Coordinates of C-alpha atoms in Angstrom, one line a residue:
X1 CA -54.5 -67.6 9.9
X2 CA -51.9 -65.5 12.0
X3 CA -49.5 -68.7 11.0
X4 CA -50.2 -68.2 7.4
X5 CA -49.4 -64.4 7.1
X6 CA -46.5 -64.6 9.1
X7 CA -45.2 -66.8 6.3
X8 CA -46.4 -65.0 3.6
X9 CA -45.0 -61.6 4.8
X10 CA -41.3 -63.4 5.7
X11 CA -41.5 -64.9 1.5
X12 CA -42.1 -61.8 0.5
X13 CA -39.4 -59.7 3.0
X14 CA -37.1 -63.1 1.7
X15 CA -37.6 -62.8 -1.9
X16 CA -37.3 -58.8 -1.8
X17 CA -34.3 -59.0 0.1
X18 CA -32.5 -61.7 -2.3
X19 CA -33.1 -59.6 -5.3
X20 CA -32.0 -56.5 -3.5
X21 CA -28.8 -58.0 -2.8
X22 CA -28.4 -59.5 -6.4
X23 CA -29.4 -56.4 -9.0
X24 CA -26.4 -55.1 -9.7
X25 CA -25.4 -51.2 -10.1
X26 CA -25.8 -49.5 -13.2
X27 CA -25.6 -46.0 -15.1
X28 CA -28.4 -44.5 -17.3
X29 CA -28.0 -42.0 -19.5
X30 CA -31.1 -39.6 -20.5
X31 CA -29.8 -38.1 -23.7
X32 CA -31.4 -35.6 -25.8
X33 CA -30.2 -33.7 -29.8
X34 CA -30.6 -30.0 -30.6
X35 CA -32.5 -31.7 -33.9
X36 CA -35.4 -34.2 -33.5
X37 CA -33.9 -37.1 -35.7
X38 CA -33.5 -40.6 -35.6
X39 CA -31.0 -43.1 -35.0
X40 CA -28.8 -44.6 -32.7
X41 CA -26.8 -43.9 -29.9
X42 CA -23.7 -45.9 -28.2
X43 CA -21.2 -45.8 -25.7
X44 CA -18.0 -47.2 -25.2
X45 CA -15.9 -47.9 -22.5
X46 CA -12.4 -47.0 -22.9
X47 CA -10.9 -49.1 -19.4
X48 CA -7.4 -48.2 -20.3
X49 CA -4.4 -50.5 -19.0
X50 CA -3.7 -53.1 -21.7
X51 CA -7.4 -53.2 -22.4
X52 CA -9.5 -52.7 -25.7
X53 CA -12.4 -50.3 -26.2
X54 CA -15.4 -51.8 -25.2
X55 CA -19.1 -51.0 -26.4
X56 CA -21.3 -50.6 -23.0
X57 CA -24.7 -50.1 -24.1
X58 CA -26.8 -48.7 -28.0
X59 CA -30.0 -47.1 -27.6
X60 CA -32.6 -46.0 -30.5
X61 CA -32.8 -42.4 -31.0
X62 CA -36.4 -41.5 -31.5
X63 CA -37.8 -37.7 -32.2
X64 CA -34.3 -36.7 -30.8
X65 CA -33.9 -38.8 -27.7
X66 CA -32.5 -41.9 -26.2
X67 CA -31.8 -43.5 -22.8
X68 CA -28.8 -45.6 -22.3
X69 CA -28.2 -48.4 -19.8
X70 CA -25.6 -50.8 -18.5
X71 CA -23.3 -51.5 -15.5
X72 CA -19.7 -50.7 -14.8
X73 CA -17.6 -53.2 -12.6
X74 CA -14.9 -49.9 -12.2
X75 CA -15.6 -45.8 -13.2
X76 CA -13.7 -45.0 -16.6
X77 CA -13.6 -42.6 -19.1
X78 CA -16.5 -43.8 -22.2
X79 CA -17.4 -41.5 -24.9
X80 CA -20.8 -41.5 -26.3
X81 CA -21.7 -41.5 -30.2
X82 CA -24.5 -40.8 -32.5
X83 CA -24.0 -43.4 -35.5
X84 CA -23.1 -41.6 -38.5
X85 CA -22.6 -38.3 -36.6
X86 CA -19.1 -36.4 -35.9
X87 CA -20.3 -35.1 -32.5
X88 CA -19.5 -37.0 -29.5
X89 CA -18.8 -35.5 -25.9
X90 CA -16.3 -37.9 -23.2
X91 CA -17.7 -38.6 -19.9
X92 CA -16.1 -40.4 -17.0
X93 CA -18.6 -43.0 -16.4
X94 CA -19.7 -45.0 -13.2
X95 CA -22.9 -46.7 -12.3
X96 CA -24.7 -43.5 -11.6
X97 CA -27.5 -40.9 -13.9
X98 CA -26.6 -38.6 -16.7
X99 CA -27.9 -36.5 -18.4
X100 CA -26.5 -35.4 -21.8
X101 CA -27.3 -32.9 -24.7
X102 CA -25.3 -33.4 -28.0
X103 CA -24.9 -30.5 -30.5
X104 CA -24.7 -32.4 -34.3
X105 CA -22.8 -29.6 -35.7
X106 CA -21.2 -28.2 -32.8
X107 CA -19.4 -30.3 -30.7
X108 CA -17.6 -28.2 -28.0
X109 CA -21.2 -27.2 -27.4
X110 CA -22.4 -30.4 -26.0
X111 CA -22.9 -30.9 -22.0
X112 CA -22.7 -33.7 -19.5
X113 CA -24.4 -33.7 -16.2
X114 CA -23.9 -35.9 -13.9
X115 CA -22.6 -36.7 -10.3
X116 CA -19.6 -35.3 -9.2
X117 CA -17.0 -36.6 -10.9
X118 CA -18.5 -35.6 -14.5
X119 CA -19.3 -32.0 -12.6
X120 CA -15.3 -31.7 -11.7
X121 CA -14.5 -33.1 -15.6
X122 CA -16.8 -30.9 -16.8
X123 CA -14.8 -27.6 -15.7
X124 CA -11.2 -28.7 -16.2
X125 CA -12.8 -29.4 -19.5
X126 CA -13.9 -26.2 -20.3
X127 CA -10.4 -24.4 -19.0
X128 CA -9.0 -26.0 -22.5
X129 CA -12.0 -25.5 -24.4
X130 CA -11.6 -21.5 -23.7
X131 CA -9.5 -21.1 -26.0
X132 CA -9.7 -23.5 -28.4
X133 CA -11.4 -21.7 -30.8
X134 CA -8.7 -19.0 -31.0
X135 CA -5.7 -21.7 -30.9
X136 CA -7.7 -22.8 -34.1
X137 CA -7.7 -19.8 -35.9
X138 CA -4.2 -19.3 -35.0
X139 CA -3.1 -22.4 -36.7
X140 CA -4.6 -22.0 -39.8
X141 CA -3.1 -18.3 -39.8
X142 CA 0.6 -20.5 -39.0
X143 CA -0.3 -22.7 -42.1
X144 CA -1.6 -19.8 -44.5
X145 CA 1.8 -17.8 -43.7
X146 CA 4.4 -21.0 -44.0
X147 CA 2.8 -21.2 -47.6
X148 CA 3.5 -17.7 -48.2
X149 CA 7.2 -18.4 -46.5
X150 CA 6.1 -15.3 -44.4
X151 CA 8.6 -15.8 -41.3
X152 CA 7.5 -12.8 -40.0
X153 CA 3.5 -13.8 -39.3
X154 CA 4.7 -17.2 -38.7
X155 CA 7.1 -16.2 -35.4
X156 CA 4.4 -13.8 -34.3
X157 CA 1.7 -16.3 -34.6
X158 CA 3.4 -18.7 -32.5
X159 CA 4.6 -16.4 -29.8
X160 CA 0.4 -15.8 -29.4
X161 CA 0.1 -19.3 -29.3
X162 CA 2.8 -20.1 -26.7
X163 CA 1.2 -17.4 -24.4
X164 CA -2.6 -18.8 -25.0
X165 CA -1.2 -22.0 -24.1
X166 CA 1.1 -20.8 -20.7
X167 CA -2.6 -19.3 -19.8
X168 CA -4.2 -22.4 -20.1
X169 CA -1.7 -24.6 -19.1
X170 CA -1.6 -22.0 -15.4
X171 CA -5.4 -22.3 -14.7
X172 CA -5.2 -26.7 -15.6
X173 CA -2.2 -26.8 -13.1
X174 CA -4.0 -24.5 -10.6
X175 CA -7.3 -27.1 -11.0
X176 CA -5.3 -30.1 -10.6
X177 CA -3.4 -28.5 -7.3
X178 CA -6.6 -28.5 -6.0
X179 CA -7.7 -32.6 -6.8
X180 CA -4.0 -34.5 -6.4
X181 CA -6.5 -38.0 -5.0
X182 CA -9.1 -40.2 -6.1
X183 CA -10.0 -41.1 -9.9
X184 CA -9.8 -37.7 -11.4
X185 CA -6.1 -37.4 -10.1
X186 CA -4.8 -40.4 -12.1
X187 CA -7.0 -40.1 -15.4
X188 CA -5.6 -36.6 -15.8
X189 CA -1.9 -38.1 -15.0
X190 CA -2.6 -40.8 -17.4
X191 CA -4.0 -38.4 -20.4
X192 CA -1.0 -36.6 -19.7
X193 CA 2.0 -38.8 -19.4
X194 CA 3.3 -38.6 -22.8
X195 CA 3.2 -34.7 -22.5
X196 CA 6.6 -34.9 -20.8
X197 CA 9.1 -34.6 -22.2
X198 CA 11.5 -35.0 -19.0
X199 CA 11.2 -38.0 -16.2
X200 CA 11.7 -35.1 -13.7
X201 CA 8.8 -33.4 -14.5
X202 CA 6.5 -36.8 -15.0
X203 CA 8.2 -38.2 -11.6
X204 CA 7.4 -35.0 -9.5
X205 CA 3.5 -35.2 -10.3
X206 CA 3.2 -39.0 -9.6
X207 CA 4.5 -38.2 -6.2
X208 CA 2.4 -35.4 -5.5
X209 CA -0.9 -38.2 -6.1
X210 CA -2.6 -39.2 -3.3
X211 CA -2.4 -42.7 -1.8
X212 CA -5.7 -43.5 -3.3
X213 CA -5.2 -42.1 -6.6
X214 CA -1.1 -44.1 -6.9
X215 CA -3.6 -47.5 -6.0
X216 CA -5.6 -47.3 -9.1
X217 CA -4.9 -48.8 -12.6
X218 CA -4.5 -46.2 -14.6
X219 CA -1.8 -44.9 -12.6
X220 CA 0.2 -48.4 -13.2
X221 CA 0.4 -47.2 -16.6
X222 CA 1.8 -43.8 -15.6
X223 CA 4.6 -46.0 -13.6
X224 CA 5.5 -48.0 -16.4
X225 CA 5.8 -44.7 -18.7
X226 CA 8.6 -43.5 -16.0
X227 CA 10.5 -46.7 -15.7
X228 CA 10.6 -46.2 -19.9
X229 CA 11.9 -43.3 -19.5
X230 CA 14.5 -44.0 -17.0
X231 CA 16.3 -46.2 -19.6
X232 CA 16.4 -42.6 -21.5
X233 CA 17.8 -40.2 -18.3
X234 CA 20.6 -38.6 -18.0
X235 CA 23.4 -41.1 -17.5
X236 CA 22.2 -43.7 -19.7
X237 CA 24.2 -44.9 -23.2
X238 CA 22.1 -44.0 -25.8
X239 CA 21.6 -46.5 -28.7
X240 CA 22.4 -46.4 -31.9
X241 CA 20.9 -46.2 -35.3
X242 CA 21.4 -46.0 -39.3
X243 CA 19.0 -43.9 -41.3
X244 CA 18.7 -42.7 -44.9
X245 CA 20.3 -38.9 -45.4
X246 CA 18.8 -36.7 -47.6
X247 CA 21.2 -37.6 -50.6
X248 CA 20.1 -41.1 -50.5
X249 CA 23.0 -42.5 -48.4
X250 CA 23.0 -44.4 -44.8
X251 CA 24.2 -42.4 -41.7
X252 CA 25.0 -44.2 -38.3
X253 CA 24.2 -41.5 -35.2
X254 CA 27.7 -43.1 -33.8
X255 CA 29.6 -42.0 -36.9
X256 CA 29.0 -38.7 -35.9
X257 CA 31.9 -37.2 -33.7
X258 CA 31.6 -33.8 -31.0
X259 CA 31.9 -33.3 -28.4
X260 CA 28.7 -32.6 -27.5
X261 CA 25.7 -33.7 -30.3
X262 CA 22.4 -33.2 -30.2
X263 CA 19.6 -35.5 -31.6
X264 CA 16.6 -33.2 -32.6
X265 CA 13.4 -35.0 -33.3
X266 CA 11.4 -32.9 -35.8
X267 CA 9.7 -32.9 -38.7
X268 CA 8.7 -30.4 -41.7
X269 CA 4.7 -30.3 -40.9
X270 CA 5.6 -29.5 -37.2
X271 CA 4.9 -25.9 -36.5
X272 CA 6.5 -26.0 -33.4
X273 CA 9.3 -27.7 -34.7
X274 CA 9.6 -25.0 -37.3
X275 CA 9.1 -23.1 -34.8
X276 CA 12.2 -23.6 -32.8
X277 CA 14.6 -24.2 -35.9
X278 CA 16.0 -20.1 -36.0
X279 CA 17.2 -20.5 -32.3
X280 CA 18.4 -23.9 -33.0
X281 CA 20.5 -22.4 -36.0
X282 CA 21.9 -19.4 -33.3
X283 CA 22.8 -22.4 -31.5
X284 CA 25.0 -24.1 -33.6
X285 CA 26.7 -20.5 -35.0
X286 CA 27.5 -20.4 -31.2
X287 CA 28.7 -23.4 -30.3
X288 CA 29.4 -25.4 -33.5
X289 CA 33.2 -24.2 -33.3
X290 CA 33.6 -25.8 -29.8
X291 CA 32.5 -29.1 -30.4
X292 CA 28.9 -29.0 -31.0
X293 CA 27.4 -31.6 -33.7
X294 CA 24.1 -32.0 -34.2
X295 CA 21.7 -34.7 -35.8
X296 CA 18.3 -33.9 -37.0
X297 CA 16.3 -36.7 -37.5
X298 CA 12.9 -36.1 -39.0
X299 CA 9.7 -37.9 -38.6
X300 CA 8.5 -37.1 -42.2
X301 CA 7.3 -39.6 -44.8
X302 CA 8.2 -38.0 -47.8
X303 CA 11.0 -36.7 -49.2
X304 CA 10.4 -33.3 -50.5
X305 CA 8.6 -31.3 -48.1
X306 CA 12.0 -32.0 -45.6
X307 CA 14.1 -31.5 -48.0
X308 CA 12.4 -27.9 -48.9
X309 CA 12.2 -27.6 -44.8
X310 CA 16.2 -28.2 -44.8
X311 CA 16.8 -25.3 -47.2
X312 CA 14.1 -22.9 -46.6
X313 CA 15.2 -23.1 -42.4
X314 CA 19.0 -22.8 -42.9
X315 CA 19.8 -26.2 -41.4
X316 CA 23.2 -26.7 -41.9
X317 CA 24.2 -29.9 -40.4
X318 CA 23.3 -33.7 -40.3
X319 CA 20.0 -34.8 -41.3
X320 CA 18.3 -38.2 -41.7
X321 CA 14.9 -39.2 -42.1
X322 CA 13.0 -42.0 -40.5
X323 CA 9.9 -42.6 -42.6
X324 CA 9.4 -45.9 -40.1
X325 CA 9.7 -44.3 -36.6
X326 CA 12.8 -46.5 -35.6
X327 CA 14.7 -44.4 -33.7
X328 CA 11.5 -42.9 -32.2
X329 CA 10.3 -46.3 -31.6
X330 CA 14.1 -46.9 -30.0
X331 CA 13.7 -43.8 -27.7
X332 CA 10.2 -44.7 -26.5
X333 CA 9.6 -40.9 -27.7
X334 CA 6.0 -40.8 -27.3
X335 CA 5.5 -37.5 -26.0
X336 CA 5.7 -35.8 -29.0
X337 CA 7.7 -33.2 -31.0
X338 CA 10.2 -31.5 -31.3
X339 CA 12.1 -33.5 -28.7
X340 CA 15.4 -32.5 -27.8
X341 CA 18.4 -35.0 -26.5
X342 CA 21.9 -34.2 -26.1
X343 CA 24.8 -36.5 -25.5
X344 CA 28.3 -36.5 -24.3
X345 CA 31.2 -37.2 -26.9
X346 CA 30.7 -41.0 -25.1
X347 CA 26.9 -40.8 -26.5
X348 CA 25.9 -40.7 -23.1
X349 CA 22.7 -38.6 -22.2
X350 CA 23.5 -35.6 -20.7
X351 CA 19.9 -34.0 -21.1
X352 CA 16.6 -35.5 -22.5
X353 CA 13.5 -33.5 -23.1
X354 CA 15.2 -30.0 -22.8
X355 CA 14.8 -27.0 -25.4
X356 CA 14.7 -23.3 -25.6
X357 CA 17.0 -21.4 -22.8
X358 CA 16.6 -24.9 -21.1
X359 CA 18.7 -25.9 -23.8
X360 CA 21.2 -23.3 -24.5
X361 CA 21.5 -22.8 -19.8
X362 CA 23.1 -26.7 -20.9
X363 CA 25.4 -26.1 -23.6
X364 CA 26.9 -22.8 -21.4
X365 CA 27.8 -25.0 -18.4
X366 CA 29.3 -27.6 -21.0
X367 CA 31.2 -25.2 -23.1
X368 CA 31.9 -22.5 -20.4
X369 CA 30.6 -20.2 -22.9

């Protein structure tokens, strides 16, 4: 009899072990709606490096709640979705238990609890989400006073915004001085990236990662962004291109002589762009009798909005427009606009990604002006 539950009691410790060591780790998600409806729920996994979005798990939603279940083989950013819904909140997901409470018409109310990585998400989150509201309002007052061709409201609104946004952009760089390792490091590196508009500044956060951080995927990406980029640093031959000018003929960026020229990526629907056009007309007053050309080439896709742009700004020098994002496509420029370049009379880069006083500190130690 001893014999016999000896046996029994090893099977059991056997079995119990075994599927111990086989279930694999997963994340659950207790989700709840501020109104008891029905429906479903989803998440998808957004892995990132070469990799396409990926649905992880779709629960019903019943009286206003839902679980969700599945496993992760690495932590990555998912964003979870009520079908037929516009709310959704982003979570950086690993086989661990959430809790979530999504606001239908009110997004930027929704919270995410979870372990600590969602916790630390969750407040460099809300240091953006601070102001968004007010950057909002802003922007339709930038919109409302371009309409009304009030330059006025339009410079004051966007010196608010460029002080809302040095604020902001101060208490992000204070958070992420405080986390430089592990997965939170190189997903906010790699959301980033294509914010910078020089490899200096891109290459000077990369090697302020920790080890751990540098090891992980998403930060291969970030690596490949810089070696892009290097083909564009200063030093490099920039390439050439032919686009459509605003009278309807061709214009080669090499048929244009200086000795210094500037390419100046822009476009009429960029308020920032518009922005920046009165110092870039100083600019050329300044320095257009020494040498300085300049090419704007505009990211529009139709014609008369940049045309009326042209005009209404003053612009009084070469313009093309590239309705198919060669030349953008040619620069790798995927960091936005406007994006500044300058070149030598060679069309060699002397600066890439520089604007404002960064820009006219440049053209003084070329010109000696």
């Amino acid at each position: 009899m001893k014999g016999i539950i000896r046996k029994t009691i090893l099977g059991i410790w056997f079995f119990g072990g075994l599927s111990a060591c086989t279930s694999k780790p997963h994340f659950t998600i207790e989700g709840s709606l501020d109104e008891k409806v029905d429906g479903e729920a989803y998440i998808v996994g957004y892995p990132g490096w070469n990799k396409k979005p990926d649905t992880l798990a779709r629960a019903e939603i019943r009286d206003g709640k839902f679980t969700l279940t599945g496993s992760l083989p690495d932590t990555m950013e998912a964003g979870l979705y009520i079908t037929g819904e516009k709310t959704y909140a982003i979570l950086l997901l690993e086989n661990a238990d959430y809790r979530a409470h999504l606001h239908l018409k009110n997004p930027e109310a929704n919270r995410v609890e979870g372990p600590e990585l969602q916790l630390l998400f969750a407040t460099y989150q809300a240091i953006g989400n601070k102001t968004a509201g007010q950057t909002n309002e802003l922007r339709n007052r930038y919109y409302s006073a371009r309409q009304k061709n009030d330059t006025a409201t339009m410079n004051e609104v966007m010196r608010t915004m460029g002080k809302l946004g040095e604020q902001t952009g101060r208490e992000q760089e204070q958070f992420r001085e405080a986390h430089k390792d592990g997965f939170l490091a190189a997903y906010l590196l790699n959301k980033r990236m294509y914010q910078y508009q020089n490899i200096e500044d891109l290459q000077r956060e990369y090697d302020q990662l920790g080890a751990s951080a540098k090891a992980m995927k998403l930060t291969r990406q970030v690596v490949e962004r810089l070696d892009e980029m290097a083909a564009f640093a200063p030093g490099k031959k920039a390439p050439d291109f032919t686009l459509p000018t605003p009278e309807g003929d061709s214009l080669s960026m090499y048929s244009i002589q200086g000795k210094v020229k500037i390419l100046d990526f822009w476009a009429s629907w960029c308020a920032p762009c518009r922005a920046e056009n009165p110092y870039m007309v100083e600019l050329y007053k300044k320095y257009h009798r020494h040498g300085l050309e300049i090419l704007s080439v505009s990211l529009d896709h139709q014609q008369a909005p940049w045309v009326k742009a042209i005009a209404d700004d003053h612009l009084s020098w070469n313009h093309v427009m590239d309705t198919q994002d060669v030349s953008r496509g040619m620069y790798k420029l995927l960091c936005g606009i406007p994006h500044v370049i300058v070149l030598d009379e060679n069309n060699v880069i002397v600066a890439n990604g520089i604007r404002g006083k960064q820009l006219d500190i440049k053209l003084k130690a070329i010109f000696g002006k």
